Amino acid sequence: MKNFTLKYFIAAICVFFIAACSTRKDKFINRNFQAVNTEFNVLYNGNIALEAGVTDLKLNYQDNFWEILPIERLQIIDKDVTSDKSNPNFKRAEEKATKAIQKRSMLIGGSEKNPQMDEAHLLLGKSRYYEQRFIPALEAFNYILYKSPASDKIYEAKIWREKTNIRLENDALAIKNLRKLLSEIKFKDQIFSDANAILAQAFLNVEEKDSAVSRLKLAKEFTKRDEEKARYSFILGQIYEALNQKDSAFMAFQSVIDMKRKSPRLYVIQAHAKQAQQFDFQKGDTLQFLEKFDKLIADRENRPFLDVLYHQKGLFYDKFKKPNQAVVNYNKSLKAQSLDKYLLASDYRNLGEIYFYKAKYQTAGVYYDSTLVLLDNRSREFKAIKKKRDNLVDVIKYEGIAQRNDSILNVVGLSESDRVAFYNDYIENLKKKEMLARQKEERAADIQGAKTASSMATNQLSIKNNASIGDPGSFNSPGSSKFYFYNQSTVDIGKREFIKRWGNRQPNGNWRLNSKSSQSNEEDEVADSSNDKQEDKNNPMYSPEFYIGQLPTSKTEIDSIGKERNFAYYQLGVIYKEKFKEYQLSADRFEILLKSKPEERLILPALYNLFKVYEIINPAKAVVIKDKIIAQYPESRYAQILSKSGSSTDNLSNDPDVAYNNLYKAFEKGEFRSLKGNIDLATDKFTGEEVMPKLELLKANVIAKLSGIEEFKKAVNYVALTYPNADEGKQAEEMLGDNIPYLESLYFDQEEPTSYKILYHADNLEDKATKTLMDKVTKFIKERNQPQLTTSVDLYTMEKNFFVIHGLKDEEYAKGVVSILKEFKDYKISEKAIIISSENYKIVQMRKNLNEYLNPELRITPPAYTPKPKRVVAEQSKGEIIIPHQKQQAAPTEQPKSVLTPPSGNDPMNPVNSGQKGSPKDKVREEPRSAIMPPSEGGSKKG
């Protein structure tokens, strides 16, 4: 009977499950069976995976406390790397949600009959959201809203939809929908808090901070999670800071601190740091501030946050002008190995600033380099520090020159006995340092030896104990004992320590008081000291004569060192004033310069620059210096500027920019011989002015016209080295790397001749023979009806010119013309004629090597030119933090490209100046010819 009942019972259950498994029937049993199976099987496992993924996400997320925190802790990853860094828990959650929808959905008659499908779609949307697949996530949330409008999860689905809209940067739509949602919510619970928090994030995204504050207060009030309450309070404090409401910000951060252990410790420490940033350093209680932070540092619970706490103490000492204590705390912050890259960058930056003001520029440069590594290279702060670091190269260079030369001159000024005493003191200090270093190395070696011996003894003891297990007689054996003298390595270390402390003593009674031992020790000490003295004699660095012999002795050398030192101080004063805006440092360098009896050309510029600095930091001193300039140098342009005396024409001619423009116009006119001397006068007159790089580059171009490419290269190299940060210096560097090597590779007969020229020497244009020569050639062109021939006078060097006949189509034709001019009685030109192709004439003018052309055995073919790839110069973005630069000048007229322009497209012979579009225009006349920019085929006709 029992077996019969059991069979029917099992059959009934099978029928029940078969009937309930169907998702096509809208029956009570089907709906509830599918709902229970969905909720407690598939969705249960999916939600567990989702919670695990969210936990991992929060643990791995790093908040940036230097900006307003986001409401939600979610790190947005680039699409290119999303697949590599995706969380497997979210994939599992999505798979479970998909399985529930595919296997358990009961979509009958256009409506969903399984009440768990809304939760399945909600799980699907959340998993996709956390995987940052926002469009598919939005589809899942919208499905709930359209298919299950009566669901108990409808509010939660709407909140998640708006979170997704915010991630898709649809902030305006999210604000509109959330406001509507909040008007529908009747109960102020966690859902109400979440909706207000997300709305606050949308307001922050559109920069409506006031609206965000009111919503975030409601979210904080109604949330049931302590972590969210602490985060919302901290964000409120940050928003109040941005709104410059310091009292409200302080109270918001204090509310985080008052939560104590209910709040994550990270928020508490950061709240303390934020309050420290609002500390009043003039009226605040500094003792209480330090006591508070010392207590926080001593708390073991705060060990993971020592980087933040020490950084704040460093800032505190920095504000109070206590750099040594600040350095200690910044270094402790660095040793804490913070994960906050910007905190590390701030530590390095602040240390760099401290060492900069201590004049330790090499060290400051190293810290600035570390700062740049940690900063975003697209940020304004990166660009500002990069500019400062680049300018620091000049500071390091000139400070090194100034300090070295000052030291040399100070020692040179001492008497012979004082020099010996000075170097004896230096040698003693050197010996002490070397002895300390040697002792440190010995201690390190002893410690390492002790560790090694201890490790070996432990291993040997372990081996012997293992070998003697079960042997009763092994207890008393030396090998199994820990007795000190059974370990030979330990005994050796002990002997060395004894000898180091007591010396070599005999094993007699009363060895501490033994006279013999004392005598032997004294002998050892005498022997050691004699050895040391012998080493001192053998080492030249321990002899004062070694250093004294290296000092300069001639007056010329000493004067040269003094001039170099003075110029370095002048450059430092200008750099601090113009590039760093460090006016006190600038004033100090100018004051040192003026006390050092500098050469005359530096005194007036230094006084004027010092006046400009004191106008900013000490107006009273500025008045004194102004009166001194006017009284002692009344005829100078500086006195005229300060007193505003003299005619406007005088002031105009003495203005450096006007003077440069006048010189440039003379360059355009081809007045190269007179221009060189005038530029030299201008460089002496305007030393230290912003126009100096332009003058030097213009001078380089004049040298090119008069002396050729070799001297031009030297002049361009001087500009590149002397003004590396100026636009002219940078372009000079480019010319050295590309344009000049191209020009140097050009030589005779590299190109097929296209036309020829006839050259006659015409050094003195006022000479009767030269005038006769020019008249006869002009007569020949007219009488022979040769309109294609033209003539010109071309400058060759400072003393020499060429009278040139252009337009000869080939060499034979040129020889015929020379023959006629020489032999026909109407002309009878006896001067030597030189026939040369147009291409070779360009080389002669560029290299000034006519002798090599006339004597082929002197020719040396230069190496081939290797073109560099073209560089695309990006426009400087506006709005960057830029350290002040040279003011722009009016642009002279643009010049067409030279026929010798290299493949890179840069014309090496343009006298580049900041803000200048181009350089000298091609002249209609051919007189005088360019040295580097060879003449064109035509020329101005004579006669």
JSON list of N, CA, C and O in Angstrom, two decimals, residues 32-66:
[
{"chain": "A", "resi": 32, "resn": "ASN", "atom": "N", "xyz": [4.11, 31.90, -9.97]},
{"chain": "A", "resi": 32, "resn": "ASN", "atom": "CA", "xyz": [4.82, 31.84, -8.69]},
{"chain": "A", "resi": 32, "resn": "ASN", "atom": "C", "xyz": [6.03, 30.92, -8.74]},
{"chain": "A", "resi": 32, "resn": "ASN", "atom": "O", "xyz": [7.07, 31.20, -8.12]},
{"chain": "A", "resi": 33, "resn": "PHE", "atom": "N", "xyz": [5.92, 29.82, -9.49]},
{"chain": "A", "resi": 33, "resn": "PHE", "atom": "CA", "xyz": [7.07, 28.94, -9.62]},
{"chain": "A", "resi": 33, "resn": "PHE", "atom": "C", "xyz": [8.23, 29.66, -10.31]},
{"chain": "A", "resi": 33, "resn": "PHE", "atom": "O", "xyz": [9.38, 29.62, -9.85]},
{"chain": "A", "resi": 34, "resn": "GLN", "atom": "N", "xyz": [7.94, 30.36, -11.39]},
{"chain": "A", "resi": 34, "resn": "GLN", "atom": "CA", "xyz": [9.00, 31.08, -12.10]},
{"chain": "A", "resi": 34, "resn": "GLN", "atom": "C", "xyz": [9.56, 32.23, -11.26]},
{"chain": "A", "resi": 34, "resn": "GLN", "atom": "O", "xyz": [10.76, 32.49, -11.27]},
{"chain": "A", "resi": 35, "resn": "ALA", "atom": "N", "xyz": [8.69, 32.90, -10.51]},
{"chain": "A", "resi": 35, "resn": "ALA", "atom": "CA", "xyz": [9.15, 34.01, -9.68]},
{"chain": "A", "resi": 35, "resn": "ALA", "atom": "C", "xyz": [10.08, 33.53, -8.58]},
{"chain": "A", "resi": 35, "resn": "ALA", "atom": "O", "xyz": [11.15, 34.11, -8.32]},
{"chain": "A", "resi": 36, "resn": "VAL", "atom": "N", "xyz": [9.69, 32.43, -7.91]},
{"chain": "A", "resi": 36, "resn": "VAL", "atom": "CA", "xyz": [10.52, 31.90, -6.82]},
{"chain": "A", "resi": 36, "resn": "VAL", "atom": "C", "xyz": [11.86, 31.40, -7.36]},
{"chain": "A", "resi": 36, "resn": "VAL", "atom": "O", "xyz": [12.92, 31.66, -6.79]},
{"chain": "A", "resi": 37, "resn": "ASN", "atom": "N", "xyz": [11.82, 30.68, -8.45]},
{"chain": "A", "resi": 37, "resn": "ASN", "atom": "CA", "xyz": [13.06, 30.16, -9.04]},
{"chain": "A", "resi": 37, "resn": "ASN", "atom": "C", "xyz": [13.97, 31.29, -9.49]},
{"chain": "A", "resi": 37, "resn": "ASN", "atom": "O", "xyz": [15.20, 31.23, -9.34]},
{"chain": "A", "resi": 38, "resn": "THR", "atom": "N", "xyz": [13.37, 32.35, -10.02]},
{"chain": "A", "resi": 38, "resn": "THR", "atom": "CA", "xyz": [14.18, 33.50, -10.48]},
{"chain": "A", "resi": 38, "resn": "THR", "atom": "C", "xyz": [14.82, 34.23, -9.30]},
{"chain": "A", "resi": 38, "resn": "THR", "atom": "O", "xyz": [16.01, 34.54, -9.31]},
{"chain": "A", "resi": 39, "resn": "GLU", "atom": "N", "xyz": [14.03, 34.48, -8.26]},
{"chain": "A", "resi": 39, "resn": "GLU", "atom": "CA", "xyz": [14.52, 35.30, -7.14]},
{"chain": "A", "resi": 39, "resn": "GLU", "atom": "C", "xyz": [15.56, 34.57, -6.32]},
{"chain": "A", "resi": 39, "resn": "GLU", "atom": "O", "xyz": [16.60, 35.15, -5.97]},
{"chain": "A", "resi": 40, "resn": "PHE", "atom": "N", "xyz": [15.32, 33.31, -5.98]},
{"chain": "A", "resi": 40, "resn": "PHE", "atom": "CA", "xyz": [16.18, 32.62, -5.02]},
{"chain": "A", "resi": 40, "resn": "PHE", "atom": "C", "xyz": [17.25, 31.74, -5.67]},
{"chain": "A", "resi": 40, "resn": "PHE", "atom": "O", "xyz": [17.99, 31.07, -4.97]},
{"chain": "A", "resi": 41, "resn": "ASN", "atom": "N", "xyz": [17.28, 31.75, -6.98]},
{"chain": "A", "resi": 41, "resn": "ASN", "atom": "CA", "xyz": [18.32, 30.98, -7.64]},
{"chain": "A", "resi": 41, "resn": "ASN", "atom": "C", "xyz": [19.19, 31.89, -8.50]},
{"chain": "A", "resi": 41, "resn": "ASN", "atom": "O", "xyz": [20.30, 32.27, -8.12]},
{"chain": "A", "resi": 42, "resn": "VAL", "atom": "N", "xyz": [18.68, 32.29, -9.64]},
{"chain": "A", "resi": 42, "resn": "VAL", "atom": "CA", "xyz": [19.50, 33.03, -10.60]},
{"chain": "A", "resi": 42, "resn": "VAL", "atom": "C", "xyz": [19.83, 34.43, -10.09]},
{"chain": "A", "resi": 42, "resn": "VAL", "atom": "O", "xyz": [21.00, 34.85, -10.05]},
{"chain": "A", "resi": 43, "resn": "LEU", "atom": "N", "xyz": [18.81, 35.21, -9.68]},
{"chain": "A", "resi": 43, "resn": "LEU", "atom": "CA", "xyz": [19.06, 36.59, -9.25]},
{"chain": "A", "resi": 43, "resn": "LEU", "atom": "C", "xyz": [19.85, 36.65, -7.96]},
{"chain": "A", "resi": 43, "resn": "LEU", "atom": "O", "xyz": [20.63, 37.59, -7.74]},
{"chain": "A", "resi": 44, "resn": "TYR", "atom": "N", "xyz": [19.67, 35.66, -7.10]},
{"chain": "A", "resi": 44, "resn": "TYR", "atom": "CA", "xyz": [20.42, 35.64, -5.83]},
{"chain": "A", "resi": 44, "resn": "TYR", "atom": "C", "xyz": [21.92, 35.58, -6.13]},
{"chain": "A", "resi": 44, "resn": "TYR", "atom": "O", "xyz": [22.70, 36.35, -5.59]},
{"chain": "A", "resi": 45, "resn": "ASN", "atom": "N", "xyz": [22.31, 34.67, -6.98]},
{"chain": "A", "resi": 45, "resn": "ASN", "atom": "CA", "xyz": [23.73, 34.54, -7.34]},
{"chain": "A", "resi": 45, "resn": "ASN", "atom": "C", "xyz": [24.22, 35.77, -8.11]},
{"chain": "A", "resi": 45, "resn": "ASN", "atom": "O", "xyz": [25.37, 36.21, -7.94]},
{"chain": "A", "resi": 46, "resn": "GLY", "atom": "N", "xyz": [23.36, 36.33, -8.96]},
{"chain": "A", "resi": 46, "resn": "GLY", "atom": "CA", "xyz": [23.74, 37.53, -9.70]},
{"chain": "A", "resi": 46, "resn": "GLY", "atom": "C", "xyz": [23.98, 38.72, -8.79]},
{"chain": "A", "resi": 46, "resn": "GLY", "atom": "O", "xyz": [24.94, 39.48, -8.97]},
{"chain": "A", "resi": 47, "resn": "ASN", "atom": "N", "xyz": [23.11, 38.90, -7.79]},
{"chain": "A", "resi": 47, "resn": "ASN", "atom": "CA", "xyz": [23.27, 40.03, -6.86]},
{"chain": "A", "resi": 47, "resn": "ASN", "atom": "C", "xyz": [24.51, 39.88, -5.99]},
{"chain": "A", "resi": 47, "resn": "ASN", "atom": "O", "xyz": [25.18, 40.86, -5.66]},
{"chain": "A", "resi": 48, "resn": "ILE", "atom": "N", "xyz": [24.83, 38.64, -5.61]},
{"chain": "A", "resi": 48, "resn": "ILE", "atom": "CA", "xyz": [26.05, 38.41, -4.84]},
{"chain": "A", "resi": 48, "resn": "ILE", "atom": "C", "xyz": [27.28, 38.82, -5.67]},
{"chain": "A", "resi": 48, "resn": "ILE", "atom": "O", "xyz": [28.20, 39.47, -5.18]},
{"chain": "A", "resi": 49, "resn": "ALA", "atom": "N", "xyz": [27.29, 38.43, -6.95]},
{"chain": "A", "resi": 49, "resn": "ALA", "atom": "CA", "xyz": [28.40, 38.81, -7.83]},
{"chain": "A", "resi": 49, "resn": "ALA", "atom": "C", "xyz": [28.48, 40.32, -8.00]},
{"chain": "A", "resi": 49, "resn": "ALA", "atom": "O", "xyz": [29.57, 40.90, -8.01]},
{"chain": "A", "resi": 50, "resn": "LEU", "atom": "N", "xyz": [27.32, 40.98, -8.13]},
{"chain": "A", "resi": 50, "resn": "LEU", "atom": "CA", "xyz": [27.30, 42.44, -8.28]},
{"chain": "A", "resi": 50, "resn": "LEU", "atom": "C", "xyz": [27.85, 43.13, -7.04]},
{"chain": "A", "resi": 50, "resn": "LEU", "atom": "O", "xyz": [28.66, 44.06, -7.15]},
{"chain": "A", "resi": 51, "resn": "GLU", "atom": "N", "xyz": [27.45, 42.67, -5.86]},
{"chain": "A", "resi": 51, "resn": "GLU", "atom": "CA", "xyz": [27.95, 43.27, -4.63]},
{"chain": "A", "resi": 51, "resn": "GLU", "atom": "C", "xyz": [29.46, 43.08, -4.50]},
{"chain": "A", "resi": 51, "resn": "GLU", "atom": "O", "xyz": [30.18, 43.98, -4.06]},
{"chain": "A", "resi": 52, "resn": "ALA", "atom": "N", "xyz": [29.95, 41.90, -4.88]},
{"chain": "A", "resi": 52, "resn": "ALA", "atom": "CA", "xyz": [31.39, 41.66, -4.83]},
{"chain": "A", "resi": 52, "resn": "ALA", "atom": "C", "xyz": [32.13, 42.60, -5.79]},
{"chain": "A", "resi": 52, "resn": "ALA", "atom": "O", "xyz": [33.20, 43.14, -5.47]},
{"chain": "A", "resi": 53, "resn": "GLY", "atom": "N", "xyz": [31.57, 42.82, -6.99]},
{"chain": "A", "resi": 53, "resn": "GLY", "atom": "CA", "xyz": [32.18, 43.72, -7.95]},
{"chain": "A", "resi": 53, "resn": "GLY", "atom": "C", "xyz": [32.21, 45.16, -7.46]},
{"chain": "A", "resi": 53, "resn": "GLY", "atom": "O", "xyz": [33.22, 45.85, -7.62]},
{"chain": "A", "resi": 54, "resn": "VAL", "atom": "N", "xyz": [31.11, 45.60, -6.84]},
{"chain": "A", "resi": 54, "resn": "VAL", "atom": "CA", "xyz": [31.05, 46.97, -6.32]},
{"chain": "A", "resi": 54, "resn": "VAL", "atom": "C", "xyz": [32.05, 47.16, -5.19]},
{"chain": "A", "resi": 54, "resn": "VAL", "atom": "O", "xyz": [32.72, 48.20, -5.08]},
{"chain": "A", "resi": 55, "resn": "THR", "atom": "N", "xyz": [32.20, 46.14, -4.34]},
{"chain": "A", "resi": 55, "resn": "THR", "atom": "CA", "xyz": [33.18, 46.21, -3.25]},
{"chain": "A", "resi": 55, "resn": "THR", "atom": "C", "xyz": [34.59, 46.34, -3.81]},
{"chain": "A", "resi": 55, "resn": "THR", "atom": "O", "xyz": [35.39, 47.17, -3.33]},
{"chain": "A", "resi": 56, "resn": "ASP", "atom": "N", "xyz": [34.92, 45.53, -4.82]},
{"chain": "A", "resi": 56, "resn": "ASP", "atom": "CA", "xyz": [36.25, 45.64, -5.45]},
{"chain": "A", "resi": 56, "resn": "ASP", "atom": "C", "xyz": [36.45, 47.02, -6.06]},
{"chain": "A", "resi": 56, "resn": "ASP", "atom": "O", "xyz": [37.54, 47.60, -5.98]},
{"chain": "A", "resi": 57, "resn": "LEU", "atom": "N", "xyz": [35.39, 47.54, -6.67]},
{"chain": "A", "resi": 57, "resn": "LEU", "atom": "CA", "xyz": [35.48, 48.85, -7.32]},
{"chain": "A", "resi": 57, "resn": "LEU", "atom": "C", "xyz": [35.81, 49.94, -6.31]},
{"chain": "A", "resi": 57, "resn": "LEU", "atom": "O", "xyz": [36.67, 50.80, -6.54]},
{"chain": "A", "resi": 58, "resn": "LYS", "atom": "N", "xyz": [35.16, 49.89, -5.15]},
{"chain": "A", "resi": 58, "resn": "LYS", "atom": "CA", "xyz": [35.40, 50.92, -4.13]},
{"chain": "A", "resi": 58, "resn": "LYS", "atom": "C", "xyz": [36.78, 50.78, -3.50]},
{"chain": "A", "resi": 58, "resn": "LYS", "atom": "O", "xyz": [37.42, 51.78, -3.17]},
{"chain": "A", "resi": 59, "resn": "LEU", "atom": "N", "xyz": [37.23, 49.52, -3.34]},
{"chain": "A", "resi": 59, "resn": "LEU", "atom": "CA", "xyz": [38.55, 49.31, -2.75]},
{"chain": "A", "resi": 59, "resn": "LEU", "atom": "C", "xyz": [39.67, 49.81, -3.66]},
{"chain": "A", "resi": 59, "resn": "LEU", "atom": "O", "xyz": [40.68, 50.33, -3.19]},
{"chain": "A", "resi": 60, "resn": "ASN", "atom": "N", "xyz": [39.49, 49.65, -4.96]},
{"chain": "A", "resi": 60, "resn": "ASN", "atom": "CA", "xyz": [40.52, 50.04, -5.93]},
{"chain": "A", "resi": 60, "resn": "ASN", "atom": "C", "xyz": [40.42, 51.50, -6.36]},
{"chain": "A", "resi": 60, "resn": "ASN", "atom": "O", "xyz": [41.31, 52.00, -7.06]},
{"chain": "A", "resi": 61, "resn": "TYR", "atom": "N", "xyz": [39.36, 52.18, -5.97]},
{"chain": "A", "resi": 61, "resn": "TYR", "atom": "CA", "xyz": [39.14, 53.56, -6.41]},
{"chain": "A", "resi": 61, "resn": "TYR", "atom": "C", "xyz": [39.99, 54.51, -5.57]},
{"chain": "A", "resi": 61, "resn": "TYR", "atom": "O", "xyz": [40.05, 54.40, -4.34]},
{"chain": "A", "resi": 62, "resn": "GLN", "atom": "N", "xyz": [40.65, 55.44, -6.22]},
{"chain": "A", "resi": 62, "resn": "GLN", "atom": "CA", "xyz": [41.45, 56.45, -5.54]},
{"chain": "A", "resi": 62, "resn": "GLN", "atom": "C", "xyz": [40.81, 57.81, -5.73]},
{"chain": "A", "resi": 62, "resn": "GLN", "atom": "O", "xyz": [40.75, 58.33, -6.84]},
{"chain": "A", "resi": 63, "resn": "ASP", "atom": "N", "xyz": [40.34, 58.38, -4.62]},
{"chain": "A", "resi": 63, "resn": "ASP", "atom": "CA", "xyz": [39.72, 59.71, -4.69]},
{"chain": "A", "resi": 63, "resn": "ASP", "atom": "C", "xyz": [40.79, 60.78, -4.87]},
{"chain": "A", "resi": 63, "resn": "ASP", "atom": "O", "xyz": [41.90, 60.68, -4.32]},
{"chain": "A", "resi": 64, "resn": "ASN", "atom": "N", "xyz": [40.46, 61.80, -5.66]},
{"chain": "A", "resi": 64, "resn": "ASN", "atom": "CA", "xyz": [41.33, 62.96, -5.84]},
{"chain": "A", "resi": 64, "resn": "ASN", "atom": "C", "xyz": [40.80, 64.08, -4.95]},
{"chain": "A", "resi": 64, "resn": "ASN", "atom": "O", "xyz": [39.88, 64.81, -5.33]},
{"chain": "A", "resi": 65, "resn": "PHE", "atom": "N", "xyz": [41.38, 64.21, -3.75]},
{"chain": "A", "resi": 65, "resn": "PHE", "atom": "CA", "xyz": [40.88, 65.19, -2.78]},
{"chain": "A", "resi": 65, "resn": "PHE", "atom": "C", "xyz": [41.31, 66.61, -3.13]},
{"chain": "A", "resi": 65, "resn": "PHE", "atom": "O", "xyz": [40.94, 67.54, -2.41]},
{"chain": "A", "resi": 66, "resn": "TRP", "atom": "N", "xyz": [42.08, 66.78, -4.21]},
{"chain": "A", "resi": 66, "resn": "TRP", "atom": "CA", "xyz": [42.46, 68.13, -4.63]},
{"chain": "A", "resi": 66, "resn": "TRP", "atom": "C", "xyz": [41.35, 68.78, -5.45]},
{"chain": "A", "resi": 66, "resn": "TRP", "atom": "O", "xyz": [41.42, 69.97, -5.75]}
]
